[in-house]
JSON list of C-alpha atoms in Angstrom, two decimals:
[
{"chain": "A", "resi": 15, "resn": "UNK", "atom": "CA", "xyz": [-90.32, 9.78, 7.40]},
{"chain": "A", "resi": 16, "resn": "UNK", "atom": "CA", "xyz": [-93.82, 11.00, 6.55]},
{"chain": "A", "resi": 17, "resn": "UNK", "atom": "CA", "xyz": [-94.60, 11.77, 10.21]},
{"chain": "A", "resi": 18, "resn": "UNK", "atom": "CA", "xyz": [-91.36, 13.73, 10.52]},
{"chain": "A", "resi": 19, "resn": "UNK", "atom": "CA", "xyz": [-92.19, 15.76, 7.41]},
{"chain": "A", "resi": 20, "resn": "UNK", "atom": "CA", "xyz": [-95.69, 16.40, 8.75]},
{"chain": "A", "resi": 21, "resn": "UNK", "atom": "CA", "xyz": [-94.29, 17.61, 12.08]},
{"chain": "A", "resi": 22, "resn": "UNK", "atom": "CA", "xyz": [-91.73, 19.83, 10.35]},
{"chain": "A", "resi": 23, "resn": "UNK", "atom": "CA", "xyz": [-94.46, 21.45, 8.25]},
{"chain": "A", "resi": 24, "resn": "UNK", "atom": "CA", "xyz": [-96.63, 21.97, 11.32]},
{"chain": "A", "resi": 25, "resn": "UNK", "atom": "CA", "xyz": [-93.66, 23.57, 13.13]},
{"chain": "A", "resi": 26, "resn": "UNK", "atom": "CA", "xyz": [-92.94, 25.81, 10.13]},
{"chain": "A", "resi": 27, "resn": "UNK", "atom": "CA", "xyz": [-96.59, 26.97, 10.10]},
{"chain": "A", "resi": 28, "resn": "UNK", "atom": "CA", "xyz": [-96.53, 27.50, 13.86]},
{"chain": "A", "resi": 29, "resn": "UNK", "atom": "CA", "xyz": [-93.34, 29.57, 13.71]},
{"chain": "A", "resi": 30, "resn": "UNK", "atom": "CA", "xyz": [-94.71, 31.62, 10.81]},
{"chain": "A", "resi": 31, "resn": "UNK", "atom": "CA", "xyz": [-97.96, 32.24, 12.71]},
{"chain": "A", "resi": 32, "resn": "UNK", "atom": "CA", "xyz": [-96.09, 33.45, 15.79]},
{"chain": "A", "resi": 33, "resn": "UNK", "atom": "CA", "xyz": [-93.92, 35.75, 13.68]},
{"chain": "A", "resi": 34, "resn": "UNK", "atom": "CA", "xyz": [-96.98, 37.20, 11.93]},
{"chain": "A", "resi": 35, "resn": "UNK", "atom": "CA", "xyz": [-98.95, 37.60, 15.16]},
{"chain": "A", "resi": 36, "resn": "UNK", "atom": "CA", "xyz": [-96.07, 39.44, 16.84]},
{"chain": "A", "resi": 37, "resn": "UNK", "atom": "CA", "xyz": [-95.33, 41.60, 13.79]},
{"chain": "A", "resi": 38, "resn": "UNK", "atom": "CA", "xyz": [-98.87, 42.46, 12.67]},
{"chain": "A", "resi": 39, "resn": "UNK", "atom": "CA", "xyz": [-101.09, 41.52, 15.59]},
{"chain": "A", "resi": 40, "resn": "UNK", "atom": "CA", "xyz": [-103.43, 38.56, 15.79]},
{"chain": "A", "resi": 41, "resn": "UNK", "atom": "CA", "xyz": [-106.47, 40.30, 14.34]},
{"chain": "A", "resi": 42, "resn": "UNK", "atom": "CA", "xyz": [-104.59, 41.77, 11.36]},
{"chain": "A", "resi": 43, "resn": "UNK", "atom": "CA", "xyz": [-102.96, 38.44, 10.46]},
{"chain": "A", "resi": 44, "resn": "UNK", "atom": "CA", "xyz": [-104.72, 36.36, 7.83]},
{"chain": "A", "resi": 45, "resn": "UNK", "atom": "CA", "xyz": [-104.12, 32.69, 7.12]},
{"chain": "A", "resi": 46, "resn": "UNK", "atom": "CA", "xyz": [-102.58, 33.76, 3.81]},
{"chain": "A", "resi": 47, "resn": "UNK", "atom": "CA", "xyz": [-100.01, 35.84, 5.73]},
{"chain": "A", "resi": 48, "resn": "UNK", "atom": "CA", "xyz": [-99.05, 32.76, 7.71]},
{"chain": "A", "resi": 49, "resn": "UNK", "atom": "CA", "xyz": [-98.81, 30.50, 4.66]},
{"chain": "A", "resi": 50, "resn": "UNK", "atom": "CA", "xyz": [-96.82, 33.09, 2.71]},
{"chain": "A", "resi": 51, "resn": "UNK", "atom": "CA", "xyz": [-94.35, 33.45, 5.60]},
{"chain": "A", "resi": 52, "resn": "UNK", "atom": "CA", "xyz": [-94.11, 29.67, 5.95]},
{"chain": "A", "resi": 53, "resn": "UNK", "atom": "CA", "xyz": [-93.77, 29.08, 2.21]},
{"chain": "A", "resi": 54, "resn": "UNK", "atom": "CA", "xyz": [-96.84, 26.86, 2.28]},
{"chain": "A", "resi": 55, "resn": "UNK", "atom": "CA", "xyz": [-100.31, 26.78, 0.75]},
{"chain": "A", "resi": 56, "resn": "UNK", "atom": "CA", "xyz": [-103.67, 27.47, 2.41]},
{"chain": "A", "resi": 57, "resn": "UNK", "atom": "CA", "xyz": [-104.53, 23.80, 1.85]},
{"chain": "A", "resi": 58, "resn": "UNK", "atom": "CA", "xyz": [-101.41, 22.81, 3.81]},
{"chain": "A", "resi": 59, "resn": "UNK", "atom": "CA", "xyz": [-102.40, 25.16, 6.63]},
{"chain": "A", "resi": 60, "resn": "UNK", "atom": "CA", "xyz": [-105.86, 23.60, 6.85]},
{"chain": "A", "resi": 61, "resn": "UNK", "atom": "CA", "xyz": [-104.39, 20.11, 6.93]},
{"chain": "A", "resi": 62, "resn": "UNK", "atom": "CA", "xyz": [-102.68, 21.07, 10.20]},
{"chain": "A", "resi": 63, "resn": "UNK", "atom": "CA", "xyz": [-104.92, 23.72, 11.78]},
{"chain": "A", "resi": 64, "resn": "UNK", "atom": "CA", "xyz": [-108.61, 24.54, 11.43]},
{"chain": "A", "resi": 65, "resn": "UNK", "atom": "CA", "xyz": [-108.27, 28.24, 12.26]},
{"chain": "A", "resi": 66, "resn": "UNK", "atom": "CA", "xyz": [-105.85, 30.84, 13.60]},
{"chain": "A", "resi": 67, "resn": "UNK", "atom": "CA", "xyz": [-107.40, 30.18, 17.02]},
{"chain": "A", "resi": 68, "resn": "UNK", "atom": "CA", "xyz": [-106.44, 26.51, 16.64]},
{"chain": "A", "resi": 69, "resn": "UNK", "atom": "CA", "xyz": [-102.81, 27.61, 16.22]},
{"chain": "A", "resi": 70, "resn": "UNK", "atom": "CA", "xyz": [-103.08, 29.70, 19.40]},
{"chain": "A", "resi": 71, "resn": "UNK", "atom": "CA", "xyz": [-104.59, 26.78, 21.32]},
{"chain": "A", "resi": 72, "resn": "UNK", "atom": "CA", "xyz": [-101.58, 24.70, 20.29]},
{"chain": "A", "resi": 73, "resn": "UNK", "atom": "CA", "xyz": [-99.33, 27.54, 21.47]},
{"chain": "A", "resi": 74, "resn": "UNK", "atom": "CA", "xyz": [-101.12, 27.58, 24.81]},
{"chain": "A", "resi": 75, "resn": "UNK", "atom": "CA", "xyz": [-100.50, 23.84, 25.13]},
{"chain": "A", "resi": 76, "resn": "UNK", "atom": "CA", "xyz": [-96.78, 24.57, 24.66]},
{"chain": "A", "resi": 77, "resn": "UNK", "atom": "CA", "xyz": [-96.86, 27.29, 27.32]},
{"chain": "A", "resi": 78, "resn": "UNK", "atom": "CA", "xyz": [-98.65, 24.97, 29.76]},
{"chain": "A", "resi": 79, "resn": "UNK", "atom": "CA", "xyz": [-95.86, 22.43, 29.35]},
{"chain": "A", "resi": 80, "resn": "UNK", "atom": "CA", "xyz": [-93.09, 25.05, 29.58]},
{"chain": "A", "resi": 81, "resn": "UNK", "atom": "CA", "xyz": [-94.37, 26.49, 32.86]},
{"chain": "A", "resi": 82, "resn": "UNK", "atom": "CA", "xyz": [-95.82, 23.39, 34.52]},
{"chain": "A", "resi": 83, "resn": "UNK", "atom": "CA", "xyz": [-92.79, 22.32, 36.53]},
{"chain": "A", "resi": 84, "resn": "UNK", "atom": "CA", "xyz": [-91.95, 25.76, 37.91]},
{"chain": "A", "resi": 85, "resn": "UNK", "atom": "CA", "xyz": [-95.55, 26.53, 38.83]},
{"chain": "A", "resi": 86, "resn": "UNK", "atom": "CA", "xyz": [-95.74, 23.18, 40.61]},
{"chain": "A", "resi": 87, "resn": "UNK", "atom": "CA", "xyz": [-92.54, 24.07, 42.51]},
{"chain": "A", "resi": 88, "resn": "UNK", "atom": "CA", "xyz": [-94.05, 27.37, 43.64]},
{"chain": "A", "resi": 89, "resn": "UNK", "atom": "CA", "xyz": [-96.06, 25.55, 46.33]},
{"chain": "A", "resi": 90, "resn": "UNK", "atom": "CA", "xyz": [-92.79, 24.46, 47.94]},
{"chain": "A", "resi": 91, "resn": "UNK", "atom": "CA", "xyz": [-91.46, 28.04, 47.87]},
{"chain": "A", "resi": 92, "resn": "UNK", "atom": "CA", "xyz": [-94.69, 29.30, 49.44]},
{"chain": "A", "resi": 93, "resn": "UNK", "atom": "CA", "xyz": [-94.57, 26.69, 52.20]},
{"chain": "A", "resi": 94, "resn": "UNK", "atom": "CA", "xyz": [-91.46, 28.39, 53.58]},
{"chain": "A", "resi": 95, "resn": "UNK", "atom": "CA", "xyz": [-91.28, 31.85, 51.95]},
{"chain": "A", "resi": 96, "resn": "UNK", "atom": "CA", "xyz": [-87.96, 33.66, 51.81]},
{"chain": "A", "resi": 97, "resn": "UNK", "atom": "CA", "xyz": [-86.47, 36.42, 49.70]},
{"chain": "A", "resi": 98, "resn": "UNK", "atom": "CA", "xyz": [-83.90, 34.01, 48.28]},
{"chain": "A", "resi": 99, "resn": "UNK", "atom": "CA", "xyz": [-86.57, 31.41, 47.52]},
{"chain": "A", "resi": 100, "resn": "UNK", "atom": "CA", "xyz": [-88.70, 33.96, 45.69]},
{"chain": "A", "resi": 101, "resn": "UNK", "atom": "CA", "xyz": [-85.71, 35.39, 43.82]},
{"chain": "A", "resi": 102, "resn": "UNK", "atom": "CA", "xyz": [-84.63, 31.94, 42.66]},
{"chain": "A", "resi": 103, "resn": "UNK", "atom": "CA", "xyz": [-88.15, 31.01, 41.57]},
{"chain": "A", "resi": 104, "resn": "UNK", "atom": "CA", "xyz": [-88.70, 34.34, 39.80]},
{"chain": "A", "resi": 105, "resn": "UNK", "atom": "CA", "xyz": [-85.36, 34.04, 38.01]},
{"chain": "A", "resi": 106, "resn": "UNK", "atom": "CA", "xyz": [-86.48, 30.65, 36.65]},
{"chain": "A", "resi": 107, "resn": "UNK", "atom": "CA", "xyz": [-89.93, 31.83, 35.59]},
{"chain": "A", "resi": 108, "resn": "UNK", "atom": "CA", "xyz": [-88.53, 34.96, 33.93]},
{"chain": "A", "resi": 109, "resn": "UNK", "atom": "CA", "xyz": [-85.98, 32.78, 32.12]},
{"chain": "A", "resi": 110, "resn": "UNK", "atom": "CA", "xyz": [-88.78, 30.66, 30.68]},
{"chain": "A", "resi": 111, "resn": "UNK", "atom": "CA", "xyz": [-90.76, 33.76, 29.79]},
{"chain": "A", "resi": 112, "resn": "UNK", "atom": "CA", "xyz": [-87.73, 35.09, 27.91]},
{"chain": "A", "resi": 113, "resn": "UNK", "atom": "CA", "xyz": [-87.69, 31.90, 25.85]},
{"chain": "A", "resi": 114, "resn": "UNK", "atom": "CA", "xyz": [-91.46, 31.96, 25.21]},
{"chain": "A", "resi": 115, "resn": "UNK", "atom": "CA", "xyz": [-91.95, 35.74, 24.95]},
{"chain": "A", "resi": 116, "resn": "UNK", "atom": "CA", "xyz": [-93.20, 35.83, 21.35]},
{"chain": "A", "resi": 117, "resn": "UNK", "atom": "CA", "xyz": [-95.60, 32.94, 21.94]},
{"chain": "A", "resi": 118, "resn": "UNK", "atom": "CA", "xyz": [-96.91, 34.66, 25.09]},
{"chain": "A", "resi": 119, "resn": "UNK", "atom": "CA", "xyz": [-97.44, 37.91, 23.17]},
{"chain": "A", "resi": 120, "resn": "UNK", "atom": "CA", "xyz": [-99.35, 36.05, 20.44]},
{"chain": "A", "resi": 121, "resn": "UNK", "atom": "CA", "xyz": [-101.56, 34.30, 23.00]},
{"chain": "A", "resi": 122, "resn": "UNK", "atom": "CA", "xyz": [-102.31, 37.54, 24.86]},
{"chain": "A", "resi": 123, "resn": "UNK", "atom": "CA", "xyz": [-103.21, 39.31, 21.64]},
{"chain": "A", "resi": 124, "resn": "UNK", "atom": "CA", "xyz": [-105.48, 36.48, 20.52]},
{"chain": "A", "resi": 125, "resn": "UNK", "atom": "CA", "xyz": [-107.17, 36.31, 23.94]},
{"chain": "A", "resi": 126, "resn": "UNK", "atom": "CA", "xyz": [-108.44, 39.83, 23.48]},
{"chain": "A", "resi": 127, "resn": "UNK", "atom": "CA", "xyz": [-110.43, 38.92, 20.36]},
{"chain": "A", "resi": 128, "resn": "UNK", "atom": "CA", "xyz": [-111.11, 35.17, 20.56]},
{"chain": "A", "resi": 129, "resn": "UNK", "atom": "CA", "xyz": [-113.61, 34.28, 23.28]},
{"chain": "A", "resi": 130, "resn": "UNK", "atom": "CA", "xyz": [-112.41, 30.68, 23.54]},
{"chain": "A", "resi": 131, "resn": "UNK", "atom": "CA", "xyz": [-108.79, 31.75, 24.02]},
{"chain": "A", "resi": 132, "resn": "UNK", "atom": "CA", "xyz": [-109.77, 34.43, 26.55]},
{"chain": "A", "resi": 133, "resn": "UNK", "atom": "CA", "xyz": [-111.82, 31.90, 28.51]},
{"chain": "A", "resi": 134, "resn": "UNK", "atom": "CA", "xyz": [-108.96, 29.42, 28.51]},
{"chain": "A", "resi": 135, "resn": "UNK", "atom": "CA", "xyz": [-106.59, 32.10, 29.83]},
{"chain": "A", "resi": 136, "resn": "UNK", "atom": "CA", "xyz": [-109.12, 32.98, 32.53]},
{"chain": "A", "resi": 137, "resn": "UNK", "atom": "CA", "xyz": [-109.37, 29.29, 33.53]},
{"chain": "A", "resi": 138, "resn": "UNK", "atom": "CA", "xyz": [-105.57, 29.09, 33.69]},
{"chain": "A", "resi": 139, "resn": "UNK", "atom": "CA", "xyz": [-105.50, 32.16, 35.93]},
{"chain": "A", "resi": 140, "resn": "UNK", "atom": "CA", "xyz": [-108.07, 30.63, 38.27]},
{"chain": "A", "resi": 141, "resn": "UNK", "atom": "CA", "xyz": [-106.22, 27.30, 38.28]},
{"chain": "A", "resi": 142, "resn": "UNK", "atom": "CA", "xyz": [-102.87, 28.90, 39.18]},
{"chain": "A", "resi": 143, "resn": "UNK", "atom": "CA", "xyz": [-104.34, 31.19, 41.84]},
{"chain": "A", "resi": 144, "resn": "UNK", "atom": "CA", "xyz": [-106.19, 28.22, 43.34]},
{"chain": "A", "resi": 145, "resn": "UNK", "atom": "CA", "xyz": [-102.93, 26.29, 43.46]},
{"chain": "A", "resi": 146, "resn": "UNK", "atom": "CA", "xyz": [-101.17, 29.23, 45.16]},
{"chain": "A", "resi": 147, "resn": "UNK", "atom": "CA", "xyz": [-104.05, 29.71, 47.62]},
{"chain": "A", "resi": 148, "resn": "UNK", "atom": "CA", "xyz": [-103.99, 26.01, 48.51]},
{"chain": "A", "resi": 149, "resn": "UNK", "atom": "CA", "xyz": [-100.23, 26.15, 49.15]},
{"chain": "A", "resi": 150, "resn": "UNK", "atom": "CA", "xyz": [-100.68, 29.20, 51.36]},
{"chain": "A", "resi": 151, "resn": "UNK", "atom": "CA", "xyz": [-103.55, 27.58, 53.28]},
{"chain": "A", "resi": 152, "resn": "UNK", "atom": "CA", "xyz": [-101.57, 24.38, 53.74]},
{"chain": "A", "resi": 153, "resn": "UNK", "atom": "CA", "xyz": [-98.71, 26.36, 55.26]},
{"chain": "A", "resi": 154, "resn": "UNK", "atom": "CA", "xyz": [-101.10, 27.13, 58.13]},
{"chain": "A", "resi": 155, "resn": "UNK", "atom": "CA", "xyz": [-100.59, 30.90, 58.28]},
{"chain": "A", "resi": 156, "resn": "UNK", "atom": "CA", "xyz": [-103.76, 31.95, 56.48]},
{"chain": "A", "resi": 157, "resn": "UNK", "atom": "CA", "xyz": [-107.45, 31.12, 56.31]},
{"chain": "A", "resi": 158, "resn": "UNK", "atom": "CA", "xyz": [-108.77, 30.06, 52.91]},
{"chain": "A", "resi": 159, "resn": "UNK", "atom": "CA", "xyz": [-110.15, 33.57, 52.32]},
{"chain": "A", "resi": 160, "resn": "UNK", "atom": "CA", "xyz": [-106.86, 35.25, 53.27]},
{"chain": "A", "resi": 161, "resn": "UNK", "atom": "CA", "xyz": [-104.89, 32.82, 51.13]},
{"chain": "A", "resi": 162, "resn": "UNK", "atom": "CA", "xyz": [-107.18, 33.42, 48.14]},
{"chain": "A", "resi": 163, "resn": "UNK", "atom": "CA", "xyz": [-106.68, 37.20, 48.10]},
{"chain": "A", "resi": 164, "resn": "UNK", "atom": "CA", "xyz": [-102.91, 36.81, 48.44]},
{"chain": "A", "resi": 165, "resn": "UNK", "atom": "CA", "xyz": [-102.86, 34.27, 45.63]},
{"chain": "A", "resi": 166, "resn": "UNK", "atom": "CA", "xyz": [-104.77, 36.59, 43.30]},
{"chain": "A", "resi": 167, "resn": "UNK", "atom": "CA", "xyz": [-102.49, 39.52, 44.12]},
{"chain": "A", "resi": 168, "resn": "UNK", "atom": "CA", "xyz": [-99.27, 37.50, 43.76]},
{"chain": "A", "resi": 169, "resn": "UNK", "atom": "CA", "xyz": [-100.27, 36.00, 40.42]},
{"chain": "A", "resi": 170, "resn": "UNK", "atom": "CA", "xyz": [-101.69, 39.31, 39.15]},
{"chain": "A", "resi": 171, "resn": "UNK", "atom": "CA", "xyz": [-98.39, 41.04, 39.87]},
{"chain": "A", "resi": 172, "resn": "UNK", "atom": "CA", "xyz": [-96.48, 38.39, 37.95]},
{"chain": "A", "resi": 173, "resn": "UNK", "atom": "CA", "xyz": [-98.91, 38.55, 35.03]},
{"chain": "A", "resi": 174, "resn": "UNK", "atom": "CA", "xyz": [-98.73, 42.37, 34.96]},
{"chain": "A", "resi": 175, "resn": "UNK", "atom": "CA", "xyz": [-94.94, 42.23, 34.88]},
{"chain": "A", "resi": 176, "resn": "UNK", "atom": "CA", "xyz": [-95.07, 39.95, 31.83]},
{"chain": "A", "resi": 177, "resn": "UNK", "atom": "CA", "xyz": [-97.51, 42.33, 30.12]},
{"chain": "A", "resi": 178, "resn": "UNK", "atom": "CA", "xyz": [-95.12, 45.23, 30.69]},
{"chain": "A", "resi": 179, "resn": "UNK", "atom": "CA", "xyz": [-92.20, 43.22, 29.30]},
{"chain": "A", "resi": 180, "resn": "UNK", "atom": "CA", "xyz": [-94.29, 42.41, 26.24]},
{"chain": "A", "resi": 181, "resn": "UNK", "atom": "CA", "xyz": [-94.13, 46.01, 25.07]},
{"chain": "A", "resi": 182, "resn": "UNK", "atom": "CA", "xyz": [-91.65, 46.38, 22.22]},
{"chain": "A", "resi": 183, "resn": "UNK", "atom": "CA", "xyz": [-89.95, 49.35, 23.87]},
{"chain": "A", "resi": 184, "resn": "UNK", "atom": "CA", "xyz": [-89.90, 47.94, 27.40]},
{"chain": "A", "resi": 185, "resn": "UNK", "atom": "CA", "xyz": [-86.82, 48.83, 29.36]},
{"chain": "A", "resi": 186, "resn": "UNK", "atom": "CA", "xyz": [-87.75, 47.05, 32.56]},
{"chain": "A", "resi": 187, "resn": "UNK", "atom": "CA", "xyz": [-84.72, 45.64, 34.34]},
{"chain": "A", "resi": 188, "resn": "UNK", "atom": "CA", "xyz": [-85.21, 41.95, 35.17]},
{"chain": "A", "resi": 189, "resn": "UNK", "atom": "CA", "xyz": [-82.95, 41.92, 38.24]},
{"chain": "A", "resi": 190, "resn": "UNK", "atom": "CA", "xyz": [-84.65, 44.98, 39.71]},
{"chain": "A", "resi": 191, "resn": "UNK", "atom": "CA", "xyz": [-88.07, 43.50, 38.99]},
{"chain": "A", "resi": 192, "resn": "UNK", "atom": "CA", "xyz": [-87.10, 40.24, 40.72]},
{"chain": "A", "resi": 193, "resn": "UNK", "atom": "CA", "xyz": [-85.86, 42.08, 43.82]},
{"chain": "A", "resi": 194, "resn": "UNK", "atom": "CA", "xyz": [-88.93, 44.32, 44.05]},
{"chain": "A", "resi": 195, "resn": "UNK", "atom": "CA", "xyz": [-91.43, 41.54, 43.41]},
{"chain": "A", "resi": 196, "resn": "UNK", "atom": "CA", "xyz": [-89.75, 39.20, 45.92]},
{"chain": "A", "resi": 197, "resn": "UNK", "atom": "CA", "xyz": [-89.85, 41.96, 48.57]},
{"chain": "A", "resi": 198, "resn": "UNK", "atom": "CA", "xyz": [-93.52, 42.70, 47.79]},
{"chain": "A", "resi": 199, "resn": "UNK", "atom": "CA", "xyz": [-94.43, 39.03, 48.10]},
{"chain": "A", "resi": 200, "resn": "UNK", "atom": "CA", "xyz": [-92.56, 38.73, 51.39]},
{"chain": "A", "resi": 201, "resn": "UNK", "atom": "CA", "xyz": [-94.46, 41.74, 52.75]},
{"chain": "A", "resi": 202, "resn": "UNK", "atom": "CA", "xyz": [-97.77, 40.26, 51.61]},
{"chain": "A", "resi": 203, "resn": "UNK", "atom": "CA", "xyz": [-96.94, 36.95, 53.30]},
{"chain": "A", "resi": 204, "resn": "UNK", "atom": "CA", "xyz": [-95.69, 38.34, 56.61]},
{"chain": "A", "resi": 205, "resn": "UNK", "atom": "CA", "xyz": [-98.38, 37.41, 59.16]},
{"chain": "A", "resi": 206, "resn": "UNK", "atom": "CA", "xyz": [-97.02, 39.95, 61.65]},
{"chain": "A", "resi": 207, "resn": "UNK", "atom": "CA", "xyz": [-97.88, 42.77, 59.27]},
{"chain": "A", "resi": 208, "resn": "UNK", "atom": "CA", "xyz": [-101.57, 41.83, 59.49]},
{"chain": "A", "resi": 209, "resn": "UNK", "atom": "CA", "xyz": [-102.04, 41.30, 63.22]}
]
C-alpha cells in the first residue's frame, strides 16, 4: 500500500511538472509551481526528485521505453525499403509521438538549458543514427560512410518534423507528412540515383 501511494505521488508530481513545463516553459517553471499544481509540498517533491532536471531525466527514460520497439523495428524496414514499409513505420512512430507530445516538448525545452539533458539527447541522436547506419550498411547497398550520412539525414528529418509539430499553432497534416517523408527516404535510399 505504501509503495502504491509513493508511486501515485511521484506520478502526480511528474504530471504536474509536464503540465507546468508545457504551459510556462522549463526555465520559467519553479519547483513551487510543480508542487502547487500537484497539490503537494516542496518536501514531498524532494523526496521523489532532486531537481527539475531529475524529473526530465525520468521523462526521458519513459520516452526511451515508448520508442524502443519501433526504433528497433526500423532496421527491418531499412533492410528492404519500400514506400509502404516507411509509411507503416512512420504512422506508428507518429502515433507514439502523439501520445508523448507534451513529454517530448518538456524534454526539448529542458535540453536547451540543462547541459546534462542536452548531452543525453545528443547521445540518443548518435545512438539512433548509428543504429540506422548499421542497418543500411548491413543491407549491402552502402559503404559505412554513405550509410552514416543517410542515417543522419533520415533521423534529422524525423526530429525536425517533431519539432514543427511541437509548435502550439502547428497545422501540419500527419498523412501528408508521412507520404512526403516516405518518398524522401525512398529517394535517399535509391542506389540508382547515386550511380
